[in-house]
Short mmCIF file of C-alpha atoms in Angstrom, two decimals:
data_model
loop_
_atom_site.label_atom_id
_atom_site.label_comp_id
_atom_site.label_asym_id
_atom_site.label_seq_id
_atom_site.Cartn_x
_atom_site.Cartn_y
_atom_site.Cartn_z
CA MET F 72 0.00 0.00 0.00
CA ASP F 73 1.20 3.51 -0.83
CA ILE F 74 1.42 5.23 2.55
CA MET F 75 1.03 8.72 1.08
CA PRO F 76 -0.45 8.45 -2.43
CA GLY F 77 0.97 10.98 -4.87
CA PHE F 78 3.95 11.84 -2.66
CA THR F 79 7.59 11.56 -3.73
CA LEU F 80 10.07 9.78 -1.46
CA ALA F 81 13.40 11.61 -1.25
CA ASP F 82 16.64 12.00 0.70
CA ILE F 83 18.17 15.45 1.15
CA GLU F 84 21.67 16.06 2.48
CA THR F 85 22.00 18.85 5.04
CA THR F 86 25.12 20.23 6.70
CA GLY F 87 24.94 17.60 9.44
CA ALA F 88 22.68 14.74 8.33
CA ARG F 89 20.78 13.01 5.56
CA ILE F 90 17.04 13.64 5.89
CA ARG F 91 14.40 11.23 4.56
CA LEU F 92 11.09 12.80 3.53
CA ARG F 93 7.99 12.52 1.43
CA HIS F 94 6.60 15.56 -0.35
CA GLY F 95 3.63 16.22 -2.58
CA GLY F 96 0.80 18.53 -3.51
CA SER F 97 0.83 22.14 -4.64
CA GLY F 98 0.36 25.48 -2.96
CA PRO F 99 2.13 27.21 -0.08
CA PRO F 100 4.85 25.05 1.55
CA LEU F 101 3.90 23.25 4.77
CA LEU F 102 6.53 21.26 6.69
CA LEU F 103 5.27 18.47 8.98
CA LEU F 104 7.48 17.08 11.77
CA HIS F 105 6.81 13.97 13.88
CA GLY F 106 7.46 12.89 17.45
CA ASN F 107 9.21 10.08 19.35
CA PRO F 108 9.30 7.12 18.73
CA LEU F 109 7.55 7.66 15.38
CA THR F 110 8.50 8.79 11.87
CA HIS F 111 7.11 11.13 9.24
CA VAL F 112 4.43 8.56 8.34
CA ALA F 113 2.62 9.67 11.52
CA TRP F 114 1.08 12.29 9.18
CA HIS F 115 -0.42 9.63 6.87
CA LYS F 116 -4.01 10.66 7.63
CA LEU F 117 -3.45 14.37 7.14
CA ALA F 118 -0.70 14.79 4.55
CA PRO F 119 -2.66 13.61 1.46
CA ARG F 120 -5.62 15.83 2.35
CA LEU F 121 -3.43 18.84 3.11
CA ALA F 122 -1.69 18.28 -0.23
CA LYS F 123 -4.86 19.50 -1.96
CA ARG F 124 -4.08 22.97 -0.62
CA PHE F 125 -0.34 22.95 0.19
CA HIS F 126 2.97 21.57 -0.98
CA VAL F 127 3.36 19.22 1.98
CA VAL F 128 6.81 18.12 3.16
CA ALA F 129 6.74 15.34 5.80
CA ALA F 130 10.25 14.70 7.07
CA ASP F 131 12.01 12.37 9.49
CA LEU F 132 13.97 14.20 12.18
CA ARG F 133 17.71 13.64 12.45
CA GLY F 134 18.27 10.24 14.06
CA TYR F 135 14.68 9.08 13.48
CA GLY F 136 12.98 7.00 10.80
CA ASP F 137 15.20 6.65 7.76
CA SER F 138 17.13 9.88 8.35
CA SER F 139 20.77 9.40 9.28
CA ALA F 140 22.10 9.40 12.83
CA PRO F 141 25.54 11.04 12.89
CA PRO F 142 27.86 10.16 15.80
CA GLU F 143 26.77 12.03 18.93
CA GLU F 144 29.06 14.85 19.97
CA SER F 145 30.32 14.96 23.57
CA ASP F 146 27.82 17.65 24.57
CA SER F 147 24.97 16.18 22.46
CA SER F 148 24.74 19.52 20.64
CA ASN F 149 24.33 17.90 17.23
CA TYR F 150 21.06 16.38 18.51
CA SER F 151 19.74 19.61 19.99
CA PHE F 152 16.50 21.02 18.66
CA ARG F 153 18.67 23.77 17.17
CA ALA F 154 20.50 21.18 15.04
CA MET F 155 17.26 19.43 14.12
CA ALA F 156 15.64 22.74 13.16
CA GLN F 157 18.65 23.65 11.03
CA ASP F 158 18.29 20.36 9.13
CA GLN F 159 14.70 21.14 8.24
CA VAL F 160 15.39 24.75 7.24
CA GLU F 161 18.05 23.43 4.85
CA VAL F 162 15.62 20.81 3.51
CA MET F 163 13.06 23.50 2.73
CA ALA F 164 15.71 25.69 1.09
CA LYS F 165 16.77 22.82 -1.17
CA LEU F 166 13.14 22.34 -2.15
CA GLY F 167 13.10 26.02 -3.14
CA TYR F 168 11.47 27.63 -0.10
CA ASP F 169 12.94 30.49 1.90
CA THR F 170 9.73 30.92 3.95
CA PHE F 171 7.14 28.30 4.88
CA PHE F 172 4.54 27.06 7.35
CA VAL F 173 5.49 24.34 9.85
CA ALA F 174 3.64 21.98 12.19
CA GLY F 175 5.30 19.70 14.70
CA HIS F 176 4.05 17.04 17.11
CA ASP F 177 5.98 16.05 20.25
CA ARG F 178 9.74 16.21 19.40
CA GLY F 179 8.73 17.79 16.12
CA GLY F 180 6.92 20.46 18.13
CA ARG F 181 10.06 21.18 20.13
CA THR F 182 12.02 21.39 16.90
CA THR F 183 9.38 23.80 15.61
CA HIS F 184 9.67 25.98 18.73
CA ARG F 185 13.44 26.24 18.30
CA MET F 186 13.05 26.87 14.56
CA CYS F 187 10.78 29.83 15.32
CA LEU F 188 13.41 31.22 17.70
CA ASP F 189 16.42 30.64 15.44
CA HIS F 190 14.81 31.38 12.07
CA PRO F 191 11.98 33.86 12.69
CA GLY F 192 12.23 35.24 9.16
CA LYS F 193 11.58 31.83 7.63
CA VAL F 194 8.60 30.54 9.64
CA LEU F 195 5.40 32.31 8.61
CA LYS F 196 3.11 30.42 11.00
CA ALA F 197 3.67 27.43 13.26
CA ALA F 198 1.49 24.74 14.83
CA ILE F 199 2.84 23.06 17.98
CA ILE F 200 1.10 19.82 18.93
CA ASP F 201 0.77 18.32 22.42
CA ILE F 202 3.72 19.86 24.20
CA VAL F 203 4.56 22.67 26.56
CA PRO F 204 8.05 24.21 26.31
CA THR F 205 10.93 21.96 27.35
CA LEU F 206 11.86 24.05 30.40
CA ASP F 207 8.26 23.83 31.65
CA MET F 208 8.28 20.05 31.19
CA TRP F 209 11.40 19.67 33.31
CA ALA F 210 10.10 22.11 35.92
CA ALA F 211 6.95 20.00 36.31
CA MET F 212 8.91 16.72 36.68
CA ASP F 213 7.47 15.65 40.04
CA LYS F 214 7.10 12.04 41.24
CA GLU F 215 4.00 11.32 39.16
CA ALA F 216 5.50 12.88 36.03
CA ALA F 217 8.79 11.01 36.47
CA ILE F 218 6.94 7.70 36.69
CA SER F 219 4.52 8.30 33.82
CA GLY F 220 7.14 10.09 31.70
CA TRP F 221 9.98 7.73 32.63
CA HIS F 222 11.58 7.97 29.18
CA TRP F 223 12.58 11.62 29.72
CA PRO F 224 15.08 10.94 32.55
CA PHE F 225 15.91 7.40 31.39
CA MET F 226 16.82 8.25 27.80
CA ALA F 227 18.88 11.20 29.08
CA GLN F 228 21.25 8.85 30.93
CA PRO F 229 24.90 8.68 29.76
CA GLN F 230 25.57 7.38 26.26
CA GLY F 231 25.34 3.61 25.99
CA PHE F 232 23.23 2.96 29.08
CA PRO F 233 19.65 3.42 27.77
CA GLU F 234 20.68 2.21 24.31
CA THR F 235 21.72 -1.18 25.74
CA PHE F 236 18.30 -1.72 27.31
CA PHE F 237 16.33 -0.67 24.22
CA ASN F 238 18.40 -2.84 21.89
CA ALA F 239 17.71 -5.85 24.12
CA VAL F 240 13.91 -5.84 23.75
CA ASP F 241 11.58 -6.83 20.92
CA PRO F 242 10.72 -3.70 18.88
CA ASP F 243 7.03 -4.58 18.49
CA TRP F 244 6.68 -5.23 22.22
CA PHE F 245 8.40 -1.98 23.15
CA MET F 246 6.42 0.12 20.70
CA ARG F 247 3.15 -1.22 22.08
CA LYS F 248 4.21 -0.55 25.68
CA LYS F 249 5.48 2.93 24.83
CA LEU F 250 2.49 4.12 22.81
CA LEU F 251 -0.17 2.60 25.06
CA LYS F 252 1.26 4.61 27.92
CA LEU F 253 0.02 7.74 26.15
CA THR F 254 -3.19 6.67 24.41
CA ALA F 255 -6.21 4.49 25.16
CA ASN F 256 -5.61 2.00 22.33
CA LEU F 257 -3.80 1.59 19.03
CA ASN F 258 -6.88 1.37 16.82
CA HIS F 259 -5.93 4.64 15.10
CA ILE F 260 -2.79 3.05 13.58
CA PRO F 261 -3.30 0.93 10.42
CA PRO F 262 -1.17 -2.25 10.15
CA GLU F 263 1.07 -0.87 7.39
CA ILE F 264 1.85 2.24 9.48
CA TRP F 265 2.52 0.12 12.55
CA SER F 266 4.96 -1.97 10.54
CA GLU F 267 6.84 1.19 9.58
CA TYR F 268 7.09 2.29 13.21
CA VAL F 269 8.38 -1.12 14.30
CA ARG F 270 10.82 -1.34 11.37
CA CYS F 271 12.35 1.99 12.31
CA PHE F 272 12.84 1.13 15.99
CA ASN F 273 16.38 -0.14 15.40
CA GLU F 274 19.94 0.43 16.62
CA LYS F 275 20.32 3.62 14.59
CA THR F 276 17.13 5.31 15.75
CA ILE F 277 17.62 4.13 19.34
CA ARG F 278 21.02 5.82 19.29
CA GLY F 279 19.65 8.97 17.68
CA SER F 280 16.60 9.30 19.91
CA CYS F 281 18.61 8.81 23.11
CA ALA F 282 20.98 11.53 21.93
CA ASP F 283 17.93 13.73 21.35
CA TYR F 284 16.76 13.23 24.95
CA ARG F 285 20.24 13.83 26.35
CA ALA F 286 20.31 17.13 24.47
CA ALA F 287 16.86 18.01 25.84
CA ALA F 288 18.18 17.60 29.39
CA THR F 289 21.29 19.70 28.78
CA ILE F 290 22.04 22.01 25.88
CA ASP F 291 18.40 22.55 24.92
CA CYS F 292 17.70 23.84 28.43
CA GLU F 293 20.69 26.18 28.18
CA LEU F 294 19.53 27.53 24.82
CA ASP F 295 15.93 27.97 25.98
CA THR F 296 17.01 29.71 29.19
CA ALA F 297 19.08 32.16 27.16
CA ASP F 298 16.00 32.95 25.05
CA LEU F 299 13.46 33.34 27.84
CA HIS F 300 13.35 37.10 27.27
CA ARG F 301 12.24 36.62 23.65
CA LYS F 302 8.66 36.26 22.42
CA LEU F 303 7.78 34.73 19.09
CA ALA F 304 6.08 37.18 16.75
CA MET F 305 4.59 34.78 14.16
CA PRO F 306 1.12 33.30 14.80
CA ILE F 307 1.23 30.08 16.82
CA LEU F 308 -1.41 27.34 16.90
CA VAL F 309 -1.33 25.12 20.00
CA LEU F 310 -3.33 21.87 20.05
CA TRP F 311 -3.12 19.10 22.64
CA GLY F 312 -4.92 15.96 23.74
CA ALA F 313 -7.35 16.39 26.63
CA ASN F 314 -6.29 12.93 27.85
CA SER F 315 -2.58 13.31 27.14
CA SER F 316 0.02 14.12 29.78
CA VAL F 317 -0.14 17.76 28.68
CA GLY F 318 -3.91 17.81 29.09
CA LYS F 319 -3.77 16.12 32.49
CA ARG F 320 -0.72 17.86 33.99
CA PHE F 321 -1.08 21.45 32.79
CA ALA F 322 -4.17 23.49 33.61
CA ASP F 323 -3.76 26.01 30.79
CA PRO F 324 -1.30 25.20 27.98
CA ILE F 325 -2.44 28.26 26.03
CA ALA F 326 -1.41 30.53 28.91
CA ILE F 327 1.99 28.83 29.09
CA TRP F 328 2.59 29.40 25.38
CA ARG F 329 1.45 33.03 25.65
CA GLU F 330 4.49 33.58 27.85
CA ARG F 331 6.62 32.56 24.83
CA ALA F 332 4.64 34.00 21.90
CA GLU F 333 2.59 37.09 21.18
CA ASP F 334 -0.16 35.50 19.06
CA VAL F 335 -1.41 32.12 20.32
CA ARG F 336 -4.65 30.28 19.74
CA GLY F 337 -5.79 26.65 20.01
CA GLU F 338 -7.63 24.13 22.15
CA ALA F 339 -7.64 20.65 23.64
CA LEU F 340 -8.91 17.87 21.37
CA PRO F 341 -10.60 14.64 22.62
CA THR F 342 -7.50 12.46 22.27
CA GLY F 343 -4.45 11.07 23.97
CA HIS F 344 -0.95 12.10 22.92
CA TYR F 345 -1.05 11.12 19.24
CA VAL F 346 -3.39 13.91 18.23
CA ASN F 347 -2.73 13.92 14.47
CA GLU F 348 -3.58 10.22 14.21
CA GLU F 349 -6.39 10.13 16.78
CA ALA F 350 -8.27 13.27 15.67
CA PRO F 351 -7.36 13.92 12.03
CA GLU F 352 -10.68 15.61 11.17
CA GLN F 353 -10.38 18.20 13.94
CA MET F 354 -6.72 18.82 13.12
CA LEU F 355 -7.48 19.21 9.41
CA ASP F 356 -10.14 21.78 10.22
CA TRP F 357 -7.73 23.73 12.43
CA PHE F 358 -4.88 23.55 9.90
CA LEU F 359 -7.03 24.72 7.00
CA ARG F 360 -8.27 27.70 9.00
CA PHE F 361 -4.93 28.56 10.54
CA PHE F 362 -2.58 28.02 7.61
CA GLY F 363 -5.17 28.74 4.91
#
């Protein structure tokens, strides 16, 4: 089955990585970024429909999916959201776009946040899905959050430690345990998409994703702290799952994002964490109004 009918599969070399993506459609450029432990095919329900109005680019983050995972630097800086954002800006430039729309879920949302900070002249509008800023996540890491969100502190452990554990388990088993922690069931994931997620949970993506979480506990916090005085000027759409950890742990995500951006709108949707797969109709409606 063609996961995204009418889309072209491509690899684009950036300064620091090789990025795998699918792109298709015509109209204004719209970049879609996924979360952990998924890949760009997480947008399979939305991308073909958005392609009727936009040139949609769905890309794997550095270290995820079929994008490359360069050796981790000693300070994890080449897996920071700054590095990941730079990859995607270069991807869009090589596709011919100096300015574009962007939407990111989970780690893709954090990459989007950093992209807006580092490249404000390139991002016209941004949608950030089911996250609060990284500093706020760490600040709220109490006992309950540390147990339910165990992967944040675990994957941030020194290089080699979490990777050894992940490489020792069956990928299908782990993916089910990981995703069911954040959603009621897996009925929203078709078998061919599930197979892609399981296929991509391998040594390379384990290494890359752990490096991502180490960066989020170190250099990303340093970069975000340095930028606390800045507010994003471009319009920001914030959507989250009412039953996700964001929906349960944070009373007012919109208010949190209004501390970081001047123009914020959005709402909770009746989902768990995987909003774009669990509520594609509501997200499509929001995207068409916001980006259209």
